[in-house]
PDB file of C-alpha atoms in Angstrom:
ATOM      1  CA  UNK G  25       0.000   0.000   0.000  1.00 67.00           C
ATOM      2  CA  UNK G  26       1.267   3.461  -0.908  1.00 83.00           C
ATOM      3  CA  UNK G  27       2.120   5.996   1.778  1.00 93.00           C
ATOM      4  CA  UNK G  28      -0.864   8.309   2.398  1.00 96.00           C
ATOM      5  CA  UNK G  29       1.475  11.317   2.103  1.00 97.00           C
ATOM      6  CA  UNK G  30       3.559  12.457  -0.842  1.00 96.00           C
ATOM      7  CA  UNK G  31       5.862  15.475  -0.978  1.00 97.00           C
ATOM      8  CA  UNK G  32       6.980  16.879  -4.324  1.00 96.00           C
ATOM      9  CA  UNK G  33       9.681  19.494  -4.900  1.00 95.00           C
ATOM     10  CA  UNK G  34       8.111  21.377  -7.790  1.00 95.00           C
ATOM     11  CA  UNK G  35      11.405  23.126  -8.567  1.00 93.00           C
ATOM     12  CA  UNK G  36      13.001  19.788  -9.428  1.00 92.00           C
ATOM     13  CA  UNK G  37      10.334  17.221 -10.203  1.00 87.00           C
ATOM     14  CA  UNK G  38       7.458  16.908 -12.611  1.00 87.00           C
ATOM     15  CA  UNK G  39       4.131  16.638 -10.826  1.00 88.00           C
ATOM     16  CA  UNK G  40       2.805  13.084 -10.479  1.00 88.00           C
ATOM     17  CA  UNK G  41      -0.639  12.104 -11.746  1.00 87.00           C
ATOM     18  CA  UNK G  42      -3.452  12.867  -9.295  1.00 82.00           C
ATOM     19  CA  UNK G  43      -4.095  10.206  -6.663  1.00 86.00           C
ATOM     20  CA  UNK G  44      -7.271   9.581  -4.680  1.00 89.00           C
ATOM     21  CA  UNK G  45      -5.453   7.863  -1.816  1.00 93.00           C
ATOM     22  CA  UNK G  46      -2.621  10.297  -1.090  1.00 96.00           C
ATOM     23  CA  UNK G  47      -2.351  13.757   0.403  1.00 97.00           C
ATOM     24  CA  UNK G  48      -0.209  15.531  -2.181  1.00 97.00           C
ATOM     25  CA  UNK G  49       1.934  18.442  -0.971  1.00 97.00           C
ATOM     26  CA  UNK G  50       4.138  20.562  -3.212  1.00 97.00           C
ATOM     27  CA  UNK G  51       6.955  22.982  -2.326  1.00 97.00           C
ATOM     28  CA  UNK G  52       8.566  25.548  -4.626  1.00 96.00           C
ATOM     29  CA  UNK G  53      10.929  28.502  -4.408  1.00 95.00           C
ATOM     30  CA  UNK G  54       8.624  30.636  -6.509  1.00 90.00           C
ATOM     31  CA  UNK G  55       4.873  30.106  -6.762  1.00 91.00           C
ATOM     32  CA  UNK G  56       3.651  28.972 -10.156  1.00 88.00           C
ATOM     33  CA  UNK G  57       0.405  27.578 -11.519  1.00 92.00           C
ATOM     34  CA  UNK G  58      -0.595  24.769  -9.186  1.00 92.00           C
ATOM     35  CA  UNK G  59      -0.672  21.384 -10.949  1.00 89.00           C
ATOM     36  CA  UNK G  60      -3.862  19.361 -10.727  1.00 90.00           C
ATOM     37  CA  UNK G  61      -4.243  17.031  -7.779  1.00 93.00           C
ATOM     38  CA  UNK G  62      -2.221  18.937  -5.184  1.00 96.00           C
ATOM     39  CA  UNK G  63      -3.846  19.496  -1.800  1.00 97.00           C
ATOM     40  CA  UNK G  64      -1.320  21.899  -0.216  1.00 98.00           C
ATOM     41  CA  UNK G  65       1.353  24.050  -1.871  1.00 98.00           C
ATOM     42  CA  UNK G  66       4.062  25.762   0.187  1.00 98.00           C
ATOM     43  CA  UNK G  67       6.657  28.430  -0.603  1.00 97.00           C
ATOM     44  CA  UNK G  68       8.952  30.860   1.200  1.00 97.00           C
ATOM     45  CA  UNK G  69       7.954  33.660  -1.193  1.00 96.00           C
ATOM     46  CA  UNK G  70       6.340  36.366   1.013  1.00 94.00           C
ATOM     47  CA  UNK G  71       4.206  37.625  -1.859  1.00 92.00           C
ATOM     48  CA  UNK G  72       2.732  34.281  -2.816  1.00 94.00           C
ATOM     49  CA  UNK G  73      -0.904  34.484  -3.905  1.00 94.00           C
ATOM     50  CA  UNK G  74      -3.667  32.035  -3.101  1.00 93.00           C
ATOM     51  CA  UNK G  75      -3.602  29.010  -3.122  1.00 96.00           C
ATOM     52  CA  UNK G  76       0.051  29.093  -2.006  1.00 97.00           C
ATOM     53  CA  UNK G  77       0.906  29.189   1.697  1.00 98.00           C
ATOM     54  CA  UNK G  78       3.973  31.218   2.643  1.00 97.00           C
ATOM     55  CA  UNK G  79       6.195  29.570   5.283  1.00 95.00           C
ATOM     56  CA  UNK G  80       9.621  30.514   6.584  1.00 94.00           C
ATOM     57  CA  UNK G  81      10.708  26.895   6.042  1.00 97.00           C
ATOM     58  CA  UNK G  82       8.410  25.140   3.565  1.00 97.00           C
ATOM     59  CA  UNK G  83      10.115  21.757   3.864  1.00 97.00           C
ATOM     60  CA  UNK G  84       9.783  21.818   7.648  1.00 97.00           C
ATOM     61  CA  UNK G  85       6.104  22.754   7.337  1.00 98.00           C
ATOM     62  CA  UNK G  86       5.601  19.949   4.813  1.00 98.00           C
ATOM     63  CA  UNK G  87       7.240  17.451   7.136  1.00 97.00           C
ATOM     64  CA  UNK G  88       4.878  18.506   9.953  1.00 97.00           C
ATOM     65  CA  UNK G  89       1.920  17.878   7.669  1.00 98.00           C
ATOM     66  CA  UNK G  90       3.418  14.517   6.707  1.00 98.00           C
ATOM     67  CA  UNK G  91       3.711  13.570  10.368  1.00 98.00           C
ATOM     68  CA  UNK G  92       0.042  14.366  10.962  1.00 98.00           C
ATOM     69  CA  UNK G  93      -1.019  12.420   7.874  1.00 98.00           C
ATOM     70  CA  UNK G  94       1.072   9.466   9.026  1.00 97.00           C
ATOM     71  CA  UNK G  95      -0.623   9.425  12.436  1.00 97.00           C
ATOM     72  CA  UNK G  96      -4.139  10.210  11.193  1.00 98.00           C
ATOM     73  CA  UNK G  97      -4.288   8.828   7.637  1.00 98.00           C
ATOM     74  CA  UNK G  98      -8.042   8.140   7.541  1.00 98.00           C
ATOM     75  CA  UNK G  99      -9.008  11.625   8.715  1.00 98.00           C
ATOM     76  CA  UNK G 100      -6.400  13.318   6.508  1.00 98.00           C
ATOM     77  CA  UNK G 101      -7.379  11.493   3.336  1.00 98.00           C
ATOM     78  CA  UNK G 102     -11.073  12.016   4.043  1.00 98.00           C
ATOM     79  CA  UNK G 103     -10.467  15.738   4.468  1.00 98.00           C
ATOM     80  CA  UNK G 104      -8.731  16.212   1.127  1.00 98.00           C
ATOM     81  CA  UNK G 105     -11.242  13.996  -0.670  1.00 97.00           C
ATOM     82  CA  UNK G 106     -14.142  16.061   0.690  1.00 98.00           C
ATOM     83  CA  UNK G 107     -12.398  19.320  -0.227  1.00 98.00           C
ATOM     84  CA  UNK G 108     -11.645  18.100  -3.761  1.00 97.00           C
ATOM     85  CA  UNK G 109     -15.263  17.056  -4.275  1.00 97.00           C
ATOM     86  CA  UNK G 110     -16.525  20.400  -3.038  1.00 96.00           C
ATOM     87  CA  UNK G 111     -15.645  22.234  -6.234  1.00 91.00           C
ATOM     88  CA  UNK G 112     -18.462  20.474  -8.070  1.00 93.00           C
ATOM     89  CA  UNK G 113     -21.133  20.675  -5.363  1.00 97.00           C
ATOM     90  CA  UNK G 114     -23.709  23.213  -4.241  1.00 97.00           C
ATOM     91  CA  UNK G 115     -23.309  24.658  -0.726  1.00 97.00           C
ATOM     92  CA  UNK G 116     -26.051  22.402   0.629  1.00 96.00           C
ATOM     93  CA  UNK G 117     -24.500  19.340  -0.985  1.00 97.00           C
ATOM     94  CA  UNK G 118     -21.133  20.234   0.562  1.00 98.00           C
ATOM     95  CA  UNK G 119     -22.720  20.199   4.011  1.00 98.00           C
ATOM     96  CA  UNK G 120     -24.254  16.772   3.359  1.00 97.00           C
ATOM     97  CA  UNK G 121     -20.974  15.286   2.150  1.00 98.00           C
ATOM     98  CA  UNK G 122     -19.092  16.756   5.108  1.00 98.00           C
ATOM     99  CA  UNK G 123     -21.600  15.325   7.575  1.00 97.00           C
ATOM    100  CA  UNK G 124     -21.518  11.863   5.999  1.00 97.00           C
ATOM    101  CA  UNK G 125     -17.725  11.831   6.091  1.00 97.00           C
ATOM    102  CA  UNK G 126     -17.653  13.130   9.664  1.00 96.00           C
ATOM    103  CA  UNK G 127     -20.076  10.430  10.790  1.00 95.00           C
ATOM    104  CA  UNK G 128     -18.018   7.726   9.101  1.00 95.00           C
ATOM    105  CA  UNK G 129     -14.903   8.909  10.954  1.00 96.00           C
ATOM    106  CA  UNK G 130     -16.819   8.958  14.260  1.00 93.00           C
ATOM    107  CA  UNK G 131     -17.038   5.189  13.922  1.00 92.00           C
ATOM    108  CA  UNK G 132     -13.339   4.819  13.099  1.00 95.00           C
ATOM    109  CA  UNK G 133     -10.312   3.714  15.097  1.00 96.00           C
ATOM    110  CA  UNK G 134      -8.545   7.092  14.949  1.00 97.00           C
ATOM    111  CA  UNK G 135     -11.372   8.914  16.687  1.00 95.00           C
ATOM    112  CA  UNK G 136     -11.830   6.123  19.240  1.00 93.00           C
ATOM    113  CA  UNK G 137      -8.146   6.202  20.163  1.00 95.00           C
ATOM    114  CA  UNK G 138      -8.262   9.980  20.648  1.00 94.00           C
ATOM    115  CA  UNK G 139     -11.448   9.765  22.673  1.00 92.00           C
ATOM    116  CA  UNK G 140     -10.034   7.016  24.903  1.00 91.00           C
ATOM    117  CA  UNK G 141      -6.904   9.074  25.581  1.00 92.00           C
ATOM    118  CA  UNK G 142      -8.581  12.231  26.892  1.00 89.00           C
ATOM    119  CA  UNK G 143      -9.795  12.465  30.478  1.00 89.00           C
ATOM    120  CA  UNK G 144     -13.564  12.576  30.943  1.00 85.00           C
ATOM    121  CA  UNK G 145     -15.035  16.040  31.414  1.00 83.00           C
ATOM    122  CA  UNK G 146     -18.203  16.981  33.204  1.00 84.00           C
ATOM    123  CA  UNK G 147     -20.739  18.843  31.050  1.00 82.00           C
ATOM    124  CA  UNK G 148     -21.318  22.428  32.192  1.00 88.00           C
ATOM    125  CA  UNK G 149     -24.582  23.484  30.527  1.00 87.00           C
ATOM    126  CA  UNK G 150     -26.063  26.959  30.371  1.00 92.00           C
ATOM    127  CA  UNK G 151     -29.627  27.944  31.175  1.00 94.00           C
ATOM    128  CA  UNK G 152     -29.463  30.387  28.240  1.00 97.00           C
ATOM    129  CA  UNK G 153     -26.688  29.223  25.882  1.00 97.00           C
ATOM    130  CA  UNK G 154     -27.525  31.913  23.317  1.00 98.00           C
ATOM    131  CA  UNK G 155     -28.746  35.426  24.187  1.00 98.00           C
ATOM    132  CA  UNK G 156     -30.743  37.580  21.774  1.00 98.00           C
ATOM    133  CA  UNK G 157     -31.173  41.327  21.705  1.00 98.00           C
ATOM    134  CA  UNK G 158     -33.127  43.245  19.095  1.00 97.00           C
ATOM    135  CA  UNK G 159     -32.942  46.988  18.508  1.00 98.00           C
ATOM    136  CA  UNK G 160     -34.865  48.195  15.483  1.00 97.00           C
ATOM    137  CA  UNK G 161     -33.860  46.203  12.434  1.00 98.00           C
ATOM    138  CA  UNK G 162     -30.762  44.778  14.147  1.00 98.00           C
ATOM    139  CA  UNK G 163     -30.597  41.412  15.926  1.00 98.00           C
ATOM    140  CA  UNK G 164     -27.604  40.597  18.143  1.00 98.00           C
ATOM    141  CA  UNK G 165     -26.958  36.884  18.735  1.00 98.00           C
ATOM    142  CA  UNK G 166     -24.519  36.131  21.555  1.00 98.00           C
ATOM    143  CA  UNK G 167     -22.992  32.741  22.329  1.00 98.00           C
ATOM    144  CA  UNK G 168     -23.358  32.691  26.099  1.00 98.00           C
ATOM    145  CA  UNK G 169     -21.236  30.070  27.857  1.00 97.00           C
ATOM    146  CA  UNK G 170     -18.199  32.186  28.771  1.00 97.00           C
ATOM    147  CA  UNK G 171     -17.029  29.824  31.544  1.00 96.00           C
ATOM    148  CA  UNK G 172     -16.087  27.291  28.825  1.00 95.00           C
ATOM    149  CA  UNK G 173     -15.098  29.929  26.254  1.00 97.00           C
ATOM    150  CA  UNK G 174     -18.436  29.350  24.510  1.00 97.00           C
ATOM    151  CA  UNK G 175     -17.672  25.735  23.706  1.00 96.00           C
ATOM    152  CA  UNK G 176     -20.258  24.453  21.266  1.00 95.00           C
ATOM    153  CA  UNK G 177     -22.576  21.816  22.735  1.00 95.00           C
ATOM    154  CA  UNK G 178     -25.910  20.433  21.520  1.00 94.00           C
ATOM    155  CA  UNK G 179     -27.911  22.974  23.520  1.00 96.00           C
ATOM    156  CA  UNK G 180     -25.911  25.843  22.008  1.00 97.00           C
ATOM    157  CA  UNK G 181     -26.397  24.391  18.529  1.00 97.00           C
ATOM    158  CA  UNK G 182     -30.158  24.141  19.011  1.00 97.00           C
ATOM    159  CA  UNK G 183     -30.443  27.641  20.500  1.00 98.00           C
ATOM    160  CA  UNK G 184     -28.349  29.104  17.685  1.00 98.00           C
ATOM    161  CA  UNK G 185     -30.611  27.385  15.150  1.00 98.00           C
ATOM    162  CA  UNK G 186     -33.650  28.967  16.806  1.00 97.00           C
ATOM    163  CA  UNK G 187     -32.030  32.393  16.665  1.00 98.00           C
ATOM    164  CA  UNK G 188     -31.036  32.053  13.018  1.00 98.00           C
ATOM    165  CA  UNK G 189     -34.511  30.786  12.104  1.00 98.00           C
ATOM    166  CA  UNK G 190     -35.807  34.144  13.371  1.00 96.00           C
ATOM    167  CA  UNK G 191     -33.287  35.987  11.203  1.00 97.00           C
ATOM    168  CA  UNK G 192     -34.250  33.923   8.157  1.00 97.00           C
ATOM    169  CA  UNK G 193     -38.011  34.220   8.650  1.00 97.00           C
ATOM    170  CA  UNK G 194     -38.326  37.898   9.633  1.00 97.00           C
ATOM    171  CA  UNK G 195     -37.793  40.275   6.684  1.00 97.00           C
ATOM    172  CA  UNK G 196     -37.726  43.273   9.050  1.00 98.00           C
ATOM    173  CA  UNK G 197     -34.418  42.061  10.483  1.00 98.00           C
ATOM    174  CA  UNK G 198     -31.840  43.611   8.188  1.00 98.00           C
ATOM    175  CA  UNK G 199     -28.654  43.107  10.248  1.00 98.00           C
ATOM    176  CA  UNK G 200     -27.482  40.265  12.458  1.00 98.00           C
ATOM    177  CA  UNK G 201     -24.410  40.487  14.701  1.00 98.00           C
ATOM    178  CA  UNK G 202     -23.015  37.118  15.798  1.00 98.00           C
ATOM    179  CA  UNK G 203     -20.827  37.507  18.905  1.00 98.00           C
ATOM    180  CA  UNK G 204     -19.401  35.584  21.830  1.00 98.00           C
ATOM    181  CA  UNK G 205     -19.605  36.528  25.526  1.00 98.00           C
ATOM    182  CA  UNK G 206     -16.479  36.619  27.667  1.00 97.00           C
ATOM    183  CA  UNK G 207     -12.880  36.015  26.638  1.00 97.00           C
ATOM    184  CA  UNK G 208     -13.477  34.100  23.411  1.00 98.00           C
ATOM    185  CA  UNK G 209     -15.865  33.916  20.504  1.00 98.00           C
ATOM    186  CA  UNK G 210     -16.023  30.094  20.505  1.00 98.00           C
ATOM    187  CA  UNK G 211     -13.456  27.464  21.506  1.00 97.00           C
ATOM    188  CA  UNK G 212     -14.976  24.704  19.377  1.00 95.00           C
ATOM    189  CA  UNK G 213     -16.838  21.541  20.265  1.00 93.00           C
ATOM    190  CA  UNK G 214     -17.564  20.976  23.950  1.00 91.00           C
ATOM    191  CA  UNK G 215     -15.306  18.140  25.082  1.00 86.00           C
ATOM    192  CA  UNK G 216     -17.757  17.406  27.889  1.00 79.00           C
ATOM    193  CA  UNK G 217     -20.097  15.779  25.370  1.00 77.00           C
ATOM    194  CA  UNK G 218     -17.812  15.461  22.361  1.00 71.00           C
ATOM    195  CA  UNK G 219     -18.117  12.055  20.736  1.00 63.00           C
ATOM    196  CA  UNK G 220     -20.630  10.726  23.232  1.00 65.00           C
ATOM    197  CA  UNK G 221     -23.083   9.707  20.489  1.00 71.00           C
ATOM    198  CA  UNK G 222     -22.931   5.947  19.938  1.00 78.00           C
ATOM    199  CA  UNK G 223     -24.845   6.046  16.649  1.00 88.00           C
ATOM    200  CA  UNK G 224     -22.993   7.885  13.851  1.00 87.00           C
ATOM    201  CA  UNK G 225     -25.931   7.448  11.458  1.00 91.00           C
ATOM    202  CA  UNK G 226     -28.338   9.108  13.886  1.00 92.00           C
ATOM    203  CA  UNK G 227     -25.735  11.809  14.575  1.00 90.00           C
ATOM    204  CA  UNK G 228     -25.665  12.549  10.838  1.00 93.00           C
ATOM    205  CA  UNK G 229     -29.464  12.803  10.735  1.00 93.00           C
ATOM    206  CA  UNK G 230     -29.487  15.265  13.639  1.00 92.00           C
ATOM    207  CA  UNK G 231     -26.578  17.245  12.226  1.00 92.00           C
ATOM    208  CA  UNK G 232     -28.441  17.760   8.943  1.00 92.00           C
ATOM    209  CA  UNK G 233     -31.800  18.527  10.591  1.00 93.00           C
ATOM    210  CA  UNK G 234     -30.356  20.989  13.129  1.00 95.00           C
ATOM    211  CA  UNK G 235     -27.715  22.836  11.122  1.00 97.00           C
ATOM    212  CA  UNK G 236     -26.666  26.389  11.997  1.00 98.00           C
ATOM    213  CA  UNK G 237     -24.491  26.287   8.884  1.00 98.00           C
ATOM    214  CA  UNK G 238     -27.478  25.674   6.598  1.00 98.00           C
ATOM    215  CA  UNK G 239     -29.357  28.562   8.228  1.00 98.00           C
ATOM    216  CA  UNK G 240     -26.357  30.874   7.943  1.00 98.00           C
ATOM    217  CA  UNK G 241     -26.250  30.120   4.229  1.00 98.00           C
ATOM    218  CA  UNK G 242     -29.812  31.469   3.986  1.00 97.00           C
ATOM    219  CA  UNK G 243     -29.165  34.747   5.815  1.00 98.00           C
ATOM    220  CA  UNK G 244     -25.437  35.291   5.251  1.00 98.00           C
ATOM    221  CA  UNK G 245     -25.858  38.680   3.612  1.00 97.00           C
ATOM    222  CA  UNK G 246     -27.356  40.028   6.863  1.00 98.00           C
ATOM    223  CA  UNK G 247     -24.748  38.559   9.181  1.00 98.00           C
ATOM    224  CA  UNK G 248     -21.574  40.065  10.608  1.00 98.00           C
ATOM    225  CA  UNK G 249     -19.522  37.672  12.719  1.00 98.00           C
ATOM    226  CA  UNK G 250     -17.544  39.623  15.323  1.00 98.00           C
ATOM    227  CA  UNK G 251     -14.618  37.489  16.435  1.00 98.00           C
ATOM    228  CA  UNK G 252     -12.322  37.797  19.425  1.00 98.00           C
ATOM    229  CA  UNK G 253     -10.047  35.453  21.316  1.00 98.00           C
ATOM    230  CA  UNK G 254     -10.265  31.765  20.435  1.00 98.00           C
ATOM    231  CA  UNK G 255     -12.096  30.890  17.218  1.00 98.00           C
ATOM    232  CA  UNK G 256     -11.495  27.179  17.094  1.00 98.00           C
ATOM    233  CA  UNK G 257     -13.256  24.465  15.096  1.00 97.00           C
ATOM    234  CA  UNK G 258     -16.953  25.357  14.935  1.00 97.00           C
ATOM    235  CA  UNK G 259     -16.004  28.860  16.085  1.00 98.00           C
ATOM    236  CA  UNK G 260     -14.430  29.699  12.728  1.00 98.00           C
ATOM    237  CA  UNK G 261     -16.344  27.225  10.568  1.00 98.00           C
ATOM    238  CA  UNK G 262     -19.681  28.896  11.308  1.00 98.00           C
ATOM    239  CA  UNK G 263     -18.301  32.442  11.361  1.00 98.00           C
ATOM    240  CA  UNK G 264     -16.863  31.998   7.863  1.00 98.00           C
ATOM    241  CA  UNK G 265     -20.387  31.704   6.432  1.00 98.00           C
ATOM    242  CA  UNK G 266     -21.147  35.296   7.466  1.00 98.00           C
ATOM    243  CA  UNK G 267     -21.290  37.942   4.810  1.00 98.00           C
ATOM    244  CA  UNK G 268     -18.823  39.973   6.849  1.00 98.00           C
ATOM    245  CA  UNK G 269     -16.287  38.843   9.442  1.00 98.00           C
ATOM    246  CA  UNK G 270     -14.442  41.224  11.765  1.00 98.00           C
ATOM    247  CA  UNK G 271     -11.748  40.244  14.250  1.00 98.00           C
ATOM    248  CA  UNK G 272     -10.349  41.871  17.381  1.00 98.00           C
ATOM    249  CA  UNK G 273      -6.528  41.939  17.521  1.00 98.00           C
ATOM    250  CA  UNK G 274      -6.432  39.024  19.996  1.00 98.00           C
ATOM    251  CA  UNK G 275      -8.336  36.706  17.639  1.00 98.00           C
ATOM    252  CA  UNK G 276      -6.765  33.423  16.647  1.00 98.00           C
ATOM    253  CA  UNK G 277      -8.086  30.656  14.422  1.00 98.00           C
ATOM    254  CA  UNK G 278      -7.413  26.918  14.516  1.00 98.00           C
ATOM    255  CA  UNK G 279      -8.889  23.704  13.108  1.00 98.00           C
ATOM    256  CA  UNK G 280      -7.991  20.875  15.526  1.00 97.00           C
ATOM    257  CA  UNK G 281     -10.217  18.076  14.214  1.00 97.00           C
ATOM    258  CA  UNK G 282      -7.658  16.016  12.264  1.00 98.00           C
ATOM    259  CA  UNK G 283      -5.697  15.246  15.438  1.00 97.00           C
ATOM    260  CA  UNK G 284      -8.994  13.946  16.872  1.00 96.00           C
ATOM    261  CA  UNK G 285      -9.386  11.571  13.949  1.00 97.00           C
ATOM    262  CA  UNK G 286     -12.140  13.720  12.420  1.00 97.00           C
ATOM    263  CA  UNK G 287     -12.617  16.479   9.864  1.00 98.00           C
ATOM    264  CA  UNK G 288     -14.306  19.845  10.435  1.00 97.00           C
ATOM    265  CA  UNK G 289     -17.954  19.023  11.085  1.00 95.00           C
ATOM    266  CA  UNK G 290     -19.733  22.348  11.594  1.00 97.00           C
ATOM    267  CA  UNK G 291     -19.592  23.331   7.924  1.00 98.00           C
ATOM    268  CA  UNK G 292     -15.918  24.251   7.626  1.00 98.00           C
ATOM    269  CA  UNK G 293     -15.276  22.296   4.418  1.00 98.00           C
ATOM    270  CA  UNK G 294     -18.056  24.373   2.834  1.00 98.00           C
ATOM    271  CA  UNK G 295     -17.399  27.803   4.375  1.00 98.00           C
ATOM    272  CA  UNK G 296     -13.626  28.155   4.538  1.00 98.00           C
ATOM    273  CA  UNK G 297     -12.820  27.237   0.912  1.00 98.00           C
ATOM    274  CA  UNK G 298     -15.126  30.033  -0.275  1.00 98.00           C
ATOM    275  CA  UNK G 299     -12.990  32.514   1.637  1.00 98.00           C
ATOM    276  CA  UNK G 300      -9.476  31.036   1.411  1.00 98.00           C
ATOM    277  CA  UNK G 301      -9.607  28.207  -1.136  1.00 97.00           C
ATOM    278  CA  UNK G 302      -9.409  24.466  -0.570  1.00 97.00           C
ATOM    279  CA  UNK G 303      -5.586  24.321  -0.501  1.00 98.00           C
ATOM    280  CA  UNK G 304      -5.241  26.773   2.387  1.00 98.00           C
ATOM    281  CA  UNK G 305      -8.197  25.134   4.139  1.00 98.00           C
ATOM    282  CA  UNK G 306      -6.418  21.790   3.868  1.00 98.00           C
ATOM    283  CA  UNK G 307      -3.205  23.280   5.253  1.00 98.00           C
ATOM    284  CA  UNK G 308      -4.996  24.923   8.175  1.00 98.00           C
ATOM    285  CA  UNK G 309      -6.625  21.601   9.095  1.00 98.00           C
ATOM    286  CA  UNK G 310      -3.678  19.285   8.405  1.00 98.00           C
ATOM    287  CA  UNK G 311      -1.063  21.439  10.111  1.00 97.00           C
ATOM    288  CA  UNK G 312      -3.182  22.440  13.113  1.00 96.00           C
ATOM    289  CA  UNK G 313      -1.444  25.825  13.080  1.00 97.00           C
ATOM    290  CA  UNK G 314      -2.803  28.816  14.966  1.00 97.00           C
ATOM    291  CA  UNK G 315      -3.602  31.619  12.535  1.00 97.00           C
ATOM    292  CA  UNK G 316      -3.359  35.123  13.999  1.00 98.00           C
ATOM    293  CA  UNK G 317      -5.757  37.936  13.181  1.00 98.00           C
ATOM    294  CA  UNK G 318      -3.318  39.650  10.750  1.00 97.00           C
ATOM    295  CA  UNK G 319      -2.680  36.323   9.006  1.00 97.00           C
ATOM    296  CA  UNK G 320      -6.410  35.634   8.787  1.00 98.00           C
ATOM    297  CA  UNK G 321      -6.881  39.093   7.269  1.00 98.00           C
ATOM    298  CA  UNK G 322      -4.157  38.493   4.657  1.00 96.00           C
ATOM    299  CA  UNK G 323      -5.728  35.177   3.727  1.00 96.00           C
ATOM    300  CA  UNK G 324      -9.210  36.687   3.430  1.00 97.00           C
ATOM    301  CA  UNK G 325     -10.657  34.655   6.269  1.00 98.00           C
ATOM    302  CA  UNK G 326     -11.623  37.897   8.019  1.00 98.00           C
ATOM    303  CA  UNK G 327     -12.534  41.182   6.364  1.00 98.00           C
ATOM    304  CA  UNK G 328     -11.378  43.693   8.981  1.00 98.00           C
ATOM    305  CA  UNK G 329      -9.403  43.877  12.210  1.00 98.00           C
ATOM    306  CA  UNK G 330     -11.229  46.067  14.670  1.00 95.00           C
ATOM    307  CA  UNK G 331      -9.721  47.930  17.597  1.00 81.00           C
ATOM    308  CA  UNK G 332     -12.323  46.622  20.001  1.00 60.00           C
ATOM    309  CA  UNK G 333     -12.151  43.762  22.458  1.00 53.00           C
ATOM    310  CA  UNK G 334     -14.938  41.293  23.217  1.00 51.00           C
ATOM    311  CA  UNK G 335     -18.304  42.256  21.760  1.00 51.00           C
ATOM    312  CA  UNK G 336     -20.705  39.874  23.371  1.00 49.00           C
ATOM    313  CA  UNK G 337     -20.037  40.655  26.983  1.00 44.00           C
ATOM    314  CA  UNK G 338     -21.529  44.157  26.942  1.00 38.00           C
TER     315      UNK G 338
END
């Protein structure tokens, strides 16, 4: 069986034919047209355009990706396959494919080994996981579990769906601000209940039926996501659907799911490629790097860096 990872020096080697069972990473001194089939392309050129990722040491960055792929081959290959397919799918179809792939990985050995290795955590629910405030034609939606940095649990998902259903259904709401209370916008999936579902097929059904991502697609032009602090996993996947995304200077972005044996499951394989392309999305997920607010701005993941701190706590 071939290695799931392949590194190609594009300065020296001709690109290989595309492969469905390898993560293909290219490095080059100067960015050129990206050959078909590559999932990540790295360069040291500071002016490299999308889809290239600029790194101080491209070979070192590529080796880090290779290490992750070697430890999590099923999740890594599933990620790049889903991202490749996305180019030919509608936004709704992308969400379906992502959910099916995510559910398949939930039943896999990589996710089980990660789950078994983390200590159990006690759920810390909120009486009101999402707060709403309306003034005139403006609706403010605030993720409201600051004691866990607004970690995304099932109750938060359901409450956010209810809030977004209001925004979709009410034509008098012209602006929606999506914020997070406390020190962070959203730290990702709540580890207190993460992976507790024993039925991946049922989890897929629920994920499709109760999808904040699908609702955000329907009202995106109204929505401004106002990021600060941690924007991890679902925290950036959902925010990226917004028509406008602003970030406080302390904002950072990360996709941690591959190390868990999963892929982004809150819509990230549909939302992020629209903003930054599939190659940079793949790199963000496969490397697990922390993207700062200025880096996110350069990539186009956010539209503006604001001088303000947390928005949702006021």
